[in-house]
CSV table of C-alpha atoms in Angstrom, one decimal:
chain,number,residue,atom,x,y,z
A,1,MET,CA,-1.7,-2.5,-26.4
A,2,ALA,CA,-1.7,-1.9,-22.7
A,3,ARG,CA,0.1,-4.4,-20.4
A,4,GLN,CA,-2.4,-6.6,-18.4
A,5,ILE,CA,-1.9,-8.2,-15.0
A,6,THR,CA,-4.2,-10.2,-12.8
A,7,ILE,CA,-4.7,-9.3,-9.1
A,8,GLU,CA,-3.1,-11.6,-6.5
A,9,PRO,CA,-4.0,-12.2,-2.8
A,10,LEU,CA,-2.0,-10.1,-0.4
A,11,THR,CA,0.2,-12.3,1.8
A,12,ILE,CA,3.1,-11.6,4.1
A,13,GLU,CA,5.4,-13.6,1.9
A,14,SER,CA,4.3,-12.3,-1.5
A,15,PHE,CA,4.7,-8.7,-0.4
A,16,LYS,CA,8.1,-9.0,1.2
A,17,PRO,CA,10.1,-7.5,-1.7
A,18,TYR,CA,8.0,-4.3,-1.3
A,19,GLY,CA,7.5,-4.0,2.4
A,20,ASP,CA,5.3,-5.5,5.2
A,21,VAL,CA,1.8,-6.8,5.5
A,22,ILE,CA,0.4,-5.7,8.9
A,23,GLN,CA,-2.0,-8.3,10.1
A,24,LEU,CA,-2.5,-10.7,13.0
A,25,GLU,CA,-3.1,-13.9,10.9
A,26,GLY,CA,0.0,-15.6,9.8
A,27,ASN,CA,2.4,-13.8,12.0
A,28,LYS,CA,4.9,-15.9,14.0
A,29,ASN,CA,5.8,-13.4,16.8
A,30,VAL,CA,2.4,-13.2,18.6
A,31,VAL,CA,2.5,-12.8,22.4
A,32,LEU,CA,-0.2,-12.4,24.9
A,33,ALA,CA,-0.6,-9.0,26.6
A,34,ASN,CA,-3.0,-7.2,29.0
A,35,GLN,CA,-3.3,-10.1,31.5
A,36,GLY,CA,-3.9,-12.5,28.6
A,37,THR,CA,-6.9,-10.6,27.1
A,38,ALA,CA,-5.0,-9.4,24.0
A,39,LYS,CA,-2.7,-10.8,21.3
A,40,ARG,CA,0.2,-8.6,20.4
A,41,VAL,CA,2.4,-8.8,17.3
A,42,ASN,CA,5.8,-7.2,17.9
A,43,TYR,CA,7.8,-5.5,15.1
A,44,VAL,CA,5.1,-6.1,12.5
A,45,ALA,CA,6.6,-3.5,10.2
A,46,LYS,CA,10.0,-2.0,9.6
A,47,LEU,CA,9.6,1.7,9.9
A,48,GLU,CA,12.3,3.7,8.0
A,49,ASN,CA,13.5,7.3,7.9
A,50,LEU,CA,16.6,7.2,5.8
A,51,ARG,CA,17.3,11.0,5.8
A,52,ASP,CA,19.6,10.7,8.9
A,53,ALA,CA,21.7,8.1,7.2
A,54,SER,CA,21.8,10.0,3.9
A,55,GLY,CA,23.9,13.0,4.8
A,56,PRO,CA,23.5,16.7,5.6
A,57,ALA,CA,22.1,17.7,2.2
A,58,LEU,CA,18.7,16.4,3.2
A,59,GLN,CA,16.4,18.4,5.6
A,60,ASN,CA,15.3,16.6,8.7
A,61,ALA,CA,11.9,15.0,8.6
A,62,ARG,CA,9.4,14.2,11.3
A,63,PRO,CA,6.8,11.5,11.5
A,64,ASN,CA,3.4,12.5,10.1
A,65,MET,CA,0.5,10.3,11.3
A,66,CYS,CA,-2.5,11.3,9.3
A,67,ILE,CA,-5.8,10.0,8.0
A,68,PHE,CA,-6.6,9.3,4.4
A,69,SER,CA,-10.3,9.0,3.5
A,70,SER,CA,-10.0,7.4,0.0
A,71,ALA,CA,-12.9,7.5,-2.4
A,72,PRO,CA,-13.4,4.5,-4.7
A,73,ARG,CA,-11.6,4.7,-8.0
A,74,PRO,CA,-13.5,4.0,-11.2
A,75,THR,CA,-13.3,0.6,-12.8
A,76,VAL,CA,-14.6,-0.6,-16.2
A,77,GLY,CA,-15.8,-4.1,-16.7
A,78,GLY,CA,-13.9,-5.4,-13.7
A,79,ARG,CA,-10.6,-3.8,-14.6
A,80,PHE,CA,-8.6,-0.9,-13.2
A,81,GLU,CA,-6.1,1.2,-15.3
A,82,VAL,CA,-2.9,2.3,-13.6
A,83,LYS,CA,-1.2,5.3,-15.2
A,84,LEU,CA,1.1,6.6,-12.4
A,85,LEU,CA,3.3,5.2,-9.6
A,86,GLU,CA,5.0,7.1,-6.8
A,87,ARG,CA,7.6,6.4,-4.2
A,88,HIS,CA,8.9,8.0,-0.9
A,89,PRO,CA,12.7,7.8,-1.4
A,90,TYR,CA,13.6,8.3,2.2
A,91,SER,CA,10.6,7.0,4.2
A,92,SER,CA,8.5,3.9,4.6
A,93,GLN,CA,4.8,4.5,4.5
A,94,VAL,CA,2.1,2.7,6.5
A,95,PHE,CA,-1.5,2.4,5.5
A,96,MET,CA,-3.8,0.8,8.1
A,97,PRO,CA,-7.6,0.6,7.4
A,98,ILE,CA,-9.8,1.9,10.2
A,99,PHE,CA,-13.4,1.0,10.9
A,100,GLN,CA,-15.9,3.1,9.1
A,101,HIS,CA,-19.6,3.0,10.1
A,102,GLY,CA,-22.0,2.3,7.2
A,103,VAL,CA,-19.6,0.8,4.7
A,104,ARG,CA,-21.3,-1.4,2.1
A,105,ASN,CA,-18.8,-4.3,2.7
A,106,SER,CA,-19.6,-5.8,6.1
A,107,ASN,CA,-17.3,-8.8,5.6
A,108,PRO,CA,-13.8,-7.9,6.8
A,109,ASP,CA,-12.2,-10.7,4.8
A,110,GLU,CA,-13.6,-9.3,1.5
A,111,PRO,CA,-11.1,-7.1,-0.4
A,112,CYS,CA,-11.7,-3.4,-0.4
A,113,TYR,CA,-8.4,-1.9,-1.7
A,114,LEU,CA,-5.6,-2.6,-4.2
A,115,VAL,CA,-1.9,-2.5,-3.5
A,116,ILE,CA,0.0,-2.0,-6.8
A,117,VAL,CA,3.8,-2.1,-6.7
A,118,ALA,CA,6.8,-2.4,-9.0
A,119,GLU,CA,10.6,-2.7,-8.4
A,120,ASN,CA,13.0,0.1,-9.3
A,121,GLY,CA,14.6,-0.2,-12.7
A,122,SER,CA,18.1,0.4,-13.9
A,123,ASP,CA,16.9,3.9,-15.1
A,124,ASP,CA,15.7,4.7,-11.6
A,125,LYS,CA,12.1,4.5,-12.8
A,126,PRO,CA,9.5,1.8,-12.2
A,127,ASP,CA,10.3,-1.5,-13.9
A,128,LEU,CA,6.9,-2.4,-15.5
A,129,ASN,CA,8.1,-6.0,-16.1
A,130,THR,CA,7.9,-6.4,-12.3
A,131,ILE,CA,4.5,-4.6,-11.7
A,132,ARG,CA,2.1,-6.6,-9.4
A,133,ALA,CA,-1.3,-5.9,-7.9
A,134,PHE,CA,-2.6,-7.4,-4.6
A,135,ALA,CA,-6.1,-7.5,-3.2
A,136,ALA,CA,-6.2,-6.3,0.5
A,137,ASN,CA,-9.0,-6.5,3.0
A,138,SER,CA,-9.9,-4.3,6.0
A,139,THR,CA,-8.0,-6.5,8.4
A,140,GLN,CA,-4.7,-6.0,6.5
A,141,GLY,CA,-2.5,-2.9,6.5
A,142,ILE,CA,0.6,-2.4,4.5
A,143,ASN,CA,4.0,-0.8,5.0
A,144,TYR,CA,5.8,0.2,1.8
A,145,LYS,CA,9.6,0.1,2.1
A,146,ALA,CA,11.4,3.4,1.5
A,147,ASN,CA,11.9,3.9,-2.2
A,148,SER,CA,9.3,1.3,-3.2
A,149,TRP,CA,7.3,2.3,-6.3
A,150,HIS,CA,3.5,2.0,-5.7
A,151,SER,CA,0.3,3.3,-6.9
A,152,PRO,CA,-1.5,6.1,-5.0
A,153,MET,CA,-4.2,4.5,-2.9
A,154,VAL,CA,-6.9,2.6,-4.9
A,155,THR,CA,-10.1,1.6,-3.1
A,156,ILE,CA,-12.7,-0.4,-5.0
A,157,GLY,CA,-16.5,0.0,-4.6
A,158,GLN,CA,-16.5,1.9,-1.4
A,159,ARG,CA,-14.7,4.7,0.6
A,160,VAL,CA,-12.0,3.4,2.9
A,161,ASN,CA,-10.4,5.3,5.7
A,162,PHE,CA,-6.7,4.7,6.6
A,163,VAL,CA,-4.3,5.8,9.4
A,164,VAL,CA,-1.1,6.6,7.5
A,165,LEU,CA,2.4,7.1,8.9
A,166,VAL,CA,5.2,8.6,6.8
A,167,TRP,CA,8.3,10.8,7.6
A,168,GLU,CA,8.1,14.1,5.8
A,169,ASN,CA,10.0,17.3,5.7
A,170,GLY,CA,7.9,19.4,3.2
A,171,VAL,CA,10.5,19.2,0.4
A,172,ALA,CA,8.4,17.8,-2.5
A,173,LEU,CA,11.1,15.7,-4.2
A,174,GLN,CA,12.4,14.4,-0.9
A,175,ASP,CA,9.0,13.4,0.3
A,176,CYS,CA,7.5,11.9,-2.9
A,177,ASN,CA,8.5,11.2,-6.5
A,178,GLU,CA,5.9,10.5,-9.1
A,179,ALA,CA,6.4,8.6,-12.4
A,180,PRO,CA,3.8,8.5,-15.2
A,181,ILE,CA,3.8,5.1,-16.8
A,182,SER,CA,2.4,3.4,-19.9
A,183,PRO,CA,-1.1,2.2,-18.9
A,184,VAL,CA,-1.3,-1.1,-17.1
A,185,ILE,CA,-4.7,-2.9,-16.8
A,186,VAL,CA,-5.4,-4.8,-13.6
A,187,ASP,CA,-8.0,-7.6,-13.9
A,188,LEU,CA,-9.8,-7.5,-10.6
A,189,SER,CA,-12.3,-10.3,-11.3
A,190,PRO,CA,-10.5,-13.0,-9.3
A,191,SER,CA,-10.9,-11.1,-6.1
A,192,PHE,CA,-13.6,-8.4,-6.5
A,193,LYS,CA,-16.9,-10.0,-7.4
A,194,GLY,CA,-19.7,-8.2,-9.3
A,195,LEU,CA,-17.5,-5.4,-10.6
A,196,ALA,CA,-18.9,-5.6,-14.1
A,197,LYS,CA,-21.6,-3.2,-12.9
A,198,LEU,CA,-19.1,-0.6,-11.5
């Protein structure tokens, strides 16, 4: 029988073991900028490129700022099945939603994507006893720590565009590792309303 987990709200504190939540609300280091017309949050995420610290066997990487346009993933009866996790062993990875005209969800506080993570096990594979799923909205970005296991992007019910920042060198196993896992079922019903129809 597949492992089942229930989705949790995404908060700065709950996500700390896996990286950073990029959001204005709840941040303590807000300052005013632009003659007082803007709020600025400094050092909202720890960006990492560990290749320099790992020795000469690794090829240098450069920052790749790109755009992901993520189509909604299929759900069945308000549930999503996770079958694969990935990690970037030498780089953090930022996902920040960007405005998209015409999206069905006009409330920025309603969740629109999942953040699924797990800790690294003693066998250097995802530890499924630690797998968690968070509901994120369009005002929240995420920054995965280097070497943090996570699902490829999962959007629910609508396409979501993201600005992404990751250090890459074009060497597949240095840029991204994938690990097929025994299926894990995420119950989305606490956060995503009306999914029984999707």
